Amino acid sequence: MSVVRYQLRKLALLLASAALLFAFPLSPAAYADASAPYGVSSSLAPVIGKVSPSVVAIIGKPSVTEDGATASRYDLIHGTGVVVRPNGSILTNAHVVKDMKTLTVVTYEGKSYPATVTHYDEESDLALVKINETNLTAAVFANPADIHVGDSVIAIGTPISFALRNSVTTGIVSGMDRTVNSKYQLLQTDAAINPGNSGGPLLNLNGEVIGINTLKYTDVGVDSLGFAIPADTVQYVLNQFFAYGKVKHPTLGLELEESWEAVVGLPTQQALTVSYVEPDSSAAKAGIVEGDGLLSLDGKPADTLVGVNELLKQYLPGQSVTLQLQRGKTVSEKTVTLGEDDNGTSWSAGTDSPSLDSDAGKTRIGDSQNGWSMKYPSGLVLLNDYRTDDGVTFSDAKGEYLIDISVAKQQSSDMSEGALLRKLSSASQYGTVYERKYVADAAYPYALLVGKPLEGAYYQARAYRKEDKIYFVTLYVDAGDTTASRTKLGSYVELLGSFKPVFDRTDSALKDIGKAAKTQLVASDYGISFDIPSDWSETPLPGKLYYSNSDDSKSLTVTVSSAASGDTAAAWAKREEDRFKQSYAAKYRTVSGVTEAKLGGSSALAETFASTMGDKWTVDQRYYLLKDKYKYLLSFTYPKEAATEMTALVKDLAATVKVDKELMSASVGQILDEDDLLDPARTMTYANTKYGYSLKVPELWWTDLSGKAKDAKTVQFSFTGGGFRVEARPDTKWADAVKTEDSEQRKAKNADSDYAYASSKITLFGAEARKYTASGKSKGIPYGMTEYVFAKQGTAFVVKLTMNDAVRTPENEKRLADLFASLRLTR
């Protein structure tokens, strides 16, 4: 009750605050007075009248929702656009249309047109959409040289609500050459820019476009801080759109880091530092390495990242530039052929309906999973924040009422009328009760409670029983809506009365909200997002993203690490393949070989491994993506018997992957790849001070070399399918230890017909010792064990070396043998 009432009050307050926000329009006289000394007319109406036909509003449905089947018809997003060609070409922000489908453009005159995205460039945040109209008024762009700080400006857009399209605000150019989370420089303005203004024009007083509004800062204490893409960048992008169909972004093949001064906005003489060199790039071939400082580009100084990007706008991929570089005290010049950065240059808007209202023609709404339906008025909105598997909460678009529906399952199928009424009363902890009864003469009989809640003016709760389910349906109404109109309250009660504990699958006018989403979108601080099955859950793992089904048999592990300069995806995949082959014997593994693949819109490499330890084969389907100096490894694992199902699923999930460096947390820095750091041949020293021995343990193995392990009687060093165990038996004679071990071996033989062993006397550490060799089978796969029993100064030692044949590779055999050979007694 309290949560639902809070939501109702929140909706009401939101509507009230929105009304107040737009109740006080900007006074033209105030603007005219401020501008009067410059000879500006006291009214901006002529300028607005001139440019308004070139400004359009854009609206569409979000392409990504938690559950597309239950998205509300009011779940829409919108922005603004500027006509740039009379033939229907309209410029807007890329971020406006990026997550939008079923685009509709509304012109100043109020005409609506379906629209499609024809060009898209995420780097500049600009896109073109097209409508089927040839008589539009194209905007005029200002000469960039005529734009100055202090110039008066006008912003036109669609702020907050689509009903407010072509709203006008005024201000000045507050600053130029700003760098704010953007690849290129931006204009700063204090003209009011709000959500929905994106893609709209920033104009001078001649009605010329000086920029395209793109973002604003919103924070406590921050006001009038908006930004626009300047006209020169807009023209650069438009020219490339029309010439090449995309923006050909040139790239040096380098990752550059700014100095501390540049990061905080101080003037700087510090060079940009090369932090990463793309493999196979012209820069790599020219001998540029990490740590070099970039001083200039074709003689033009470049000390900020945005400054370099601004200079590169003058070039096309394939052209050459001369870089002045500093390495230590030496300054040199390198000629580099520019490559092409295609990040974010291709994208298409999806659509699933010719109409913005995907629920057109739907007169009832219901849940096929729980078996109910009710009337679907045009103003009904499903509140996804309050939806569970067995319950939903609706509001109307104006926030006047709420309807809550919940289903209790596995109830008594022969519950009496009185028991049902008691059940409703116990589930309804409200204030005043006006009515409590059982309505037996309805088409679907129900228990009824009517009264006044602790907050608000009216509630009506009903409980319907059907088989082993009880449907609780409750209406909540705020005070103003009951006192203002009894007719209005009657319409709410009528809607409540339309509920039926029935779902008719043959009814084409019935919208089903019970279709559970098959996938859910997840995102991360690493700038990577992707879909996973909706029934998978996340398990926190150090340095990894891990998602799996309920029994952990199917999973996705995402590992992100930094790429070393000169590294390639092919070399990385080859290292991983070699590690896998060194971990499993040929008979117990398969390797598909590396193939080219796609992760979303990015080129990647793919390879599938499979291995078995006897009970089942496990498939590891991998994708290798190297992008923006980071390595992204996606590993899908599943049982071999699920290969048909999972191969299709993995393909679908891989298509949803997006990597956007701009969405990466600013806290993410260098993440070293542990696999590349660990040397397979390197060992660590383990010394047991209490029992007097030491070993050289492979770094790759799982072990604890600290704390109590230093004095432990028994220590275990293990790897997949094998291990090395040392047990110290103080105050035990060698003969007694041998006797005990003989007995253990006989027991193992008697218990397992596959088990066989043999023993022999040997000399070890200058004394008599016993060696056992044994073999058996584990889950159908042979394994071998070698055991040594020896004694030193009153302490007996039992050392066991074990390995499953599934992992009996030359590399593993050598490590195990070398480990035993490294054993030293220290007393």
PDB file of C-alpha atoms in Angstrom, residues 661-772:
ATOM      1  CA  LYS A 661      34.727   3.747 -24.905  1.00  0.00           C
ATOM      2  CA  GLU A 662      32.723   6.838 -23.971  1.00  0.00           C
ATOM      3  CA  LEU A 663      30.617   4.700 -21.621  1.00  0.00           C
ATOM      4  CA  MET A 664      33.659   3.286 -19.861  1.00  0.00           C
ATOM      5  CA  SER A 665      34.095   4.453 -16.283  1.00  0.00           C
ATOM      6  CA  ALA A 666      36.702   7.156 -15.914  1.00  0.00           C
ATOM      7  CA  SER A 667      38.216   5.045 -13.134  1.00  0.00           C
ATOM      8  CA  VAL A 668      39.177   2.246 -15.539  1.00  0.00           C
ATOM      9  CA  GLY A 669      42.884   2.411 -16.290  1.00  0.00           C
ATOM     10  CA  GLN A 670      45.503  -0.173 -17.168  1.00  0.00           C
ATOM     11  CA  ILE A 671      44.356  -3.743 -16.494  1.00  0.00           C
ATOM     12  CA  LEU A 672      47.219  -6.147 -16.978  1.00  0.00           C
ATOM     13  CA  ASP A 673      46.365  -9.557 -18.438  1.00  0.00           C
ATOM     14  CA  GLU A 674      47.430 -12.110 -15.828  1.00  0.00           C
ATOM     15  CA  ASP A 675      47.683 -14.862 -18.438  1.00  0.00           C
ATOM     16  CA  ASP A 676      50.233 -12.826 -20.376  1.00  0.00           C
ATOM     17  CA  LEU A 677      52.171 -11.987 -17.223  1.00  0.00           C
ATOM     18  CA  LEU A 678      52.495 -15.540 -15.915  1.00  0.00           C
ATOM     19  CA  ASP A 679      55.461 -17.453 -17.296  1.00  0.00           C
ATOM     20  CA  PRO A 680      54.630 -21.182 -17.668  1.00  0.00           C
ATOM     21  CA  ALA A 681      58.270 -22.026 -16.932  1.00  0.00           C
ATOM     22  CA  ARG A 682      58.562 -19.825 -13.866  1.00  0.00           C
ATOM     23  CA  THR A 683      58.438 -21.240 -10.321  1.00  0.00           C
ATOM     24  CA  MET A 684      58.010 -19.923  -6.790  1.00  0.00           C
ATOM     25  CA  THR A 685      59.777 -21.221  -3.694  1.00  0.00           C
ATOM     26  CA  TYR A 686      57.739 -22.906  -0.985  1.00  0.00           C
ATOM     27  CA  ALA A 687      59.570 -23.520   2.295  1.00  0.00           C
ATOM     28  CA  ASN A 688      58.032 -25.466   5.165  1.00  0.00           C
ATOM     29  CA  THR A 689      60.028 -24.235   8.121  1.00  0.00           C
ATOM     30  CA  LYS A 690      58.475 -26.545  10.693  1.00  0.00           C
ATOM     31  CA  TYR A 691      59.082 -29.828   8.872  1.00  0.00           C
ATOM     32  CA  GLY A 692      62.197 -28.782   7.045  1.00  0.00           C
ATOM     33  CA  TYR A 693      61.759 -28.981   3.276  1.00  0.00           C
ATOM     34  CA  SER A 694      61.409 -26.692   0.255  1.00  0.00           C
ATOM     35  CA  LEU A 695      59.986 -26.918  -3.281  1.00  0.00           C
ATOM     36  CA  LYS A 696      59.957 -24.933  -6.544  1.00  0.00           C
ATOM     37  CA  VAL A 697      56.238 -24.691  -7.393  1.00  0.00           C
ATOM     38  CA  PRO A 698      54.990 -23.666 -10.905  1.00  0.00           C
ATOM     39  CA  GLU A 699      53.472 -20.172 -10.861  1.00  0.00           C
ATOM     40  CA  LEU A 700      50.544 -21.401 -12.938  1.00  0.00           C
ATOM     41  CA  TRP A 701      49.324 -23.785 -10.244  1.00  0.00           C
ATOM     42  CA  TRP A 702      46.815 -22.990  -7.524  1.00  0.00           C
ATOM     43  CA  THR A 703      48.542 -22.766  -4.197  1.00  0.00           C
ATOM     44  CA  ASP A 704      48.858 -20.854  -0.950  1.00  0.00           C
ATOM     45  CA  LEU A 705      52.458 -20.188   0.010  1.00  0.00           C
ATOM     46  CA  SER A 706      51.827 -17.998   3.014  1.00  0.00           C
ATOM     47  CA  GLY A 707      50.429 -18.026   6.544  1.00  0.00           C
ATOM     48  CA  LYS A 708      49.685 -21.401   8.127  1.00  0.00           C
ATOM     49  CA  ALA A 709      50.833 -23.200   4.973  1.00  0.00           C
ATOM     50  CA  LYS A 710      54.399 -22.538   6.081  1.00  0.00           C
ATOM     51  CA  ASP A 711      53.940 -24.933   9.022  1.00  0.00           C
ATOM     52  CA  ALA A 712      51.239 -27.250   7.641  1.00  0.00           C
ATOM     53  CA  LYS A 713      51.575 -31.010   8.004  1.00  0.00           C
ATOM     54  CA  THR A 714      49.933 -31.509   4.624  1.00  0.00           C
ATOM     55  CA  VAL A 715      50.165 -29.179   1.619  1.00  0.00           C
ATOM     56  CA  GLN A 716      48.586 -29.599  -1.807  1.00  0.00           C
ATOM     57  CA  PHE A 717      49.670 -27.942  -5.063  1.00  0.00           C
ATOM     58  CA  SER A 718      47.168 -28.544  -7.857  1.00  0.00           C
ATOM     59  CA  PHE A 719      46.256 -27.875 -11.453  1.00  0.00           C
ATOM     60  CA  THR A 720      43.296 -29.034 -13.543  1.00  0.00           C
ATOM     61  CA  GLY A 721      43.368 -32.822 -13.464  1.00  0.00           C
ATOM     62  CA  GLY A 722      46.429 -33.293 -11.305  1.00  0.00           C
ATOM     63  CA  GLY A 723      48.371 -32.328  -8.225  1.00  0.00           C
ATOM     64  CA  PHE A 724      51.349 -32.707  -5.918  1.00  0.00           C
ATOM     65  CA  ARG A 725      50.802 -33.534  -2.225  1.00  0.00           C
ATOM     66  CA  VAL A 726      53.294 -33.587   0.634  1.00  0.00           C
ATOM     67  CA  GLU A 727      52.301 -35.067   4.000  1.00  0.00           C
ATOM     68  CA  ALA A 728      54.645 -34.871   7.004  1.00  0.00           C
ATOM     69  CA  ARG A 729      54.187 -37.479   9.760  1.00  0.00           C
ATOM     70  CA  PRO A 730      56.232 -36.377  12.752  1.00  0.00           C
ATOM     71  CA  ASP A 731      57.467 -38.954  15.246  1.00  0.00           C
ATOM     72  CA  THR A 732      56.793 -41.716  12.713  1.00  0.00           C
ATOM     73  CA  LYS A 733      59.373 -44.280  11.671  1.00  0.00           C
ATOM     74  CA  TRP A 734      59.863 -45.011   7.988  1.00  0.00           C
ATOM     75  CA  ALA A 735      58.907 -48.691   8.435  1.00  0.00           C
ATOM     76  CA  ASP A 736      55.655 -47.716  10.125  1.00  0.00           C
ATOM     77  CA  ALA A 737      54.841 -45.249   7.358  1.00  0.00           C
ATOM     78  CA  VAL A 738      55.466 -47.936   4.727  1.00  0.00           C
ATOM     79  CA  LYS A 739      53.277 -50.378   6.616  1.00  0.00           C
ATOM     80  CA  THR A 740      50.444 -47.844   6.701  1.00  0.00           C
ATOM     81  CA  GLU A 741      50.801 -47.095   3.012  1.00  0.00           C
ATOM     82  CA  ASP A 742      50.857 -50.793   2.057  1.00  0.00           C
ATOM     83  CA  SER A 743      47.576 -51.175   3.885  1.00  0.00           C
ATOM     84  CA  GLU A 744      46.053 -48.162   2.104  1.00  0.00           C
ATOM     85  CA  GLN A 745      47.080 -49.481  -1.302  1.00  0.00           C
ATOM     86  CA  ARG A 746      45.524 -52.909  -0.614  1.00  0.00           C
ATOM     87  CA  LYS A 747      42.277 -51.234   0.490  1.00  0.00           C
ATOM     88  CA  ALA A 748      42.187 -49.184  -2.723  1.00  0.00           C
ATOM     89  CA  LYS A 749      42.757 -52.313  -4.791  1.00  0.00           C
ATOM     90  CA  ASN A 750      39.997 -54.246  -3.018  1.00  0.00           C
ATOM     91  CA  ALA A 751      37.554 -51.382  -3.419  1.00  0.00           C
ATOM     92  CA  ASP A 752      38.183 -50.731  -7.138  1.00  0.00           C
ATOM     93  CA  SER A 753      38.792 -53.460  -9.737  1.00  0.00           C
ATOM     94  CA  ASP A 754      40.347 -50.886 -12.091  1.00  0.00           C
ATOM     95  CA  TYR A 755      42.962 -49.972  -9.521  1.00  0.00           C
ATOM     96  CA  ALA A 756      46.427 -51.556  -9.764  1.00  0.00           C
ATOM     97  CA  TYR A 757      49.669 -50.785  -7.980  1.00  0.00           C
ATOM     98  CA  ALA A 758      53.226 -51.934  -7.540  1.00  0.00           C
ATOM     99  CA  SER A 759      55.957 -51.012  -5.049  1.00  0.00           C
ATOM    100  CA  SER A 760      59.733 -51.061  -5.003  1.00  0.00           C
ATOM    101  CA  LYS A 761      62.574 -50.098  -2.723  1.00  0.00           C
ATOM    102  CA  ILE A 762      64.664 -47.117  -3.766  1.00  0.00           C
ATOM    103  CA  THR A 763      67.208 -44.777  -2.238  1.00  0.00           C
ATOM    104  CA  LEU A 764      66.096 -41.201  -1.696  1.00  0.00           C
ATOM    105  CA  PHE A 765      67.965 -38.407   0.082  1.00  0.00           C
ATOM    106  CA  GLY A 766      70.663 -40.886   1.046  1.00  0.00           C
ATOM    107  CA  ALA A 767      68.293 -43.288   2.806  1.00  0.00           C
ATOM    108  CA  GLU A 768      66.066 -46.243   2.039  1.00  0.00           C
ATOM    109  CA  ALA A 769      62.677 -45.252   0.598  1.00  0.00           C
ATOM    110  CA  ARG A 770      59.628 -46.889  -0.923  1.00  0.00           C
ATOM    111  CA  LYS A 771      58.147 -45.988  -4.334  1.00  0.00           C
ATOM    112  CA  TYR A 772      54.580 -46.878  -5.331  1.00  0.00           C
TER     113      TYR A 772
END
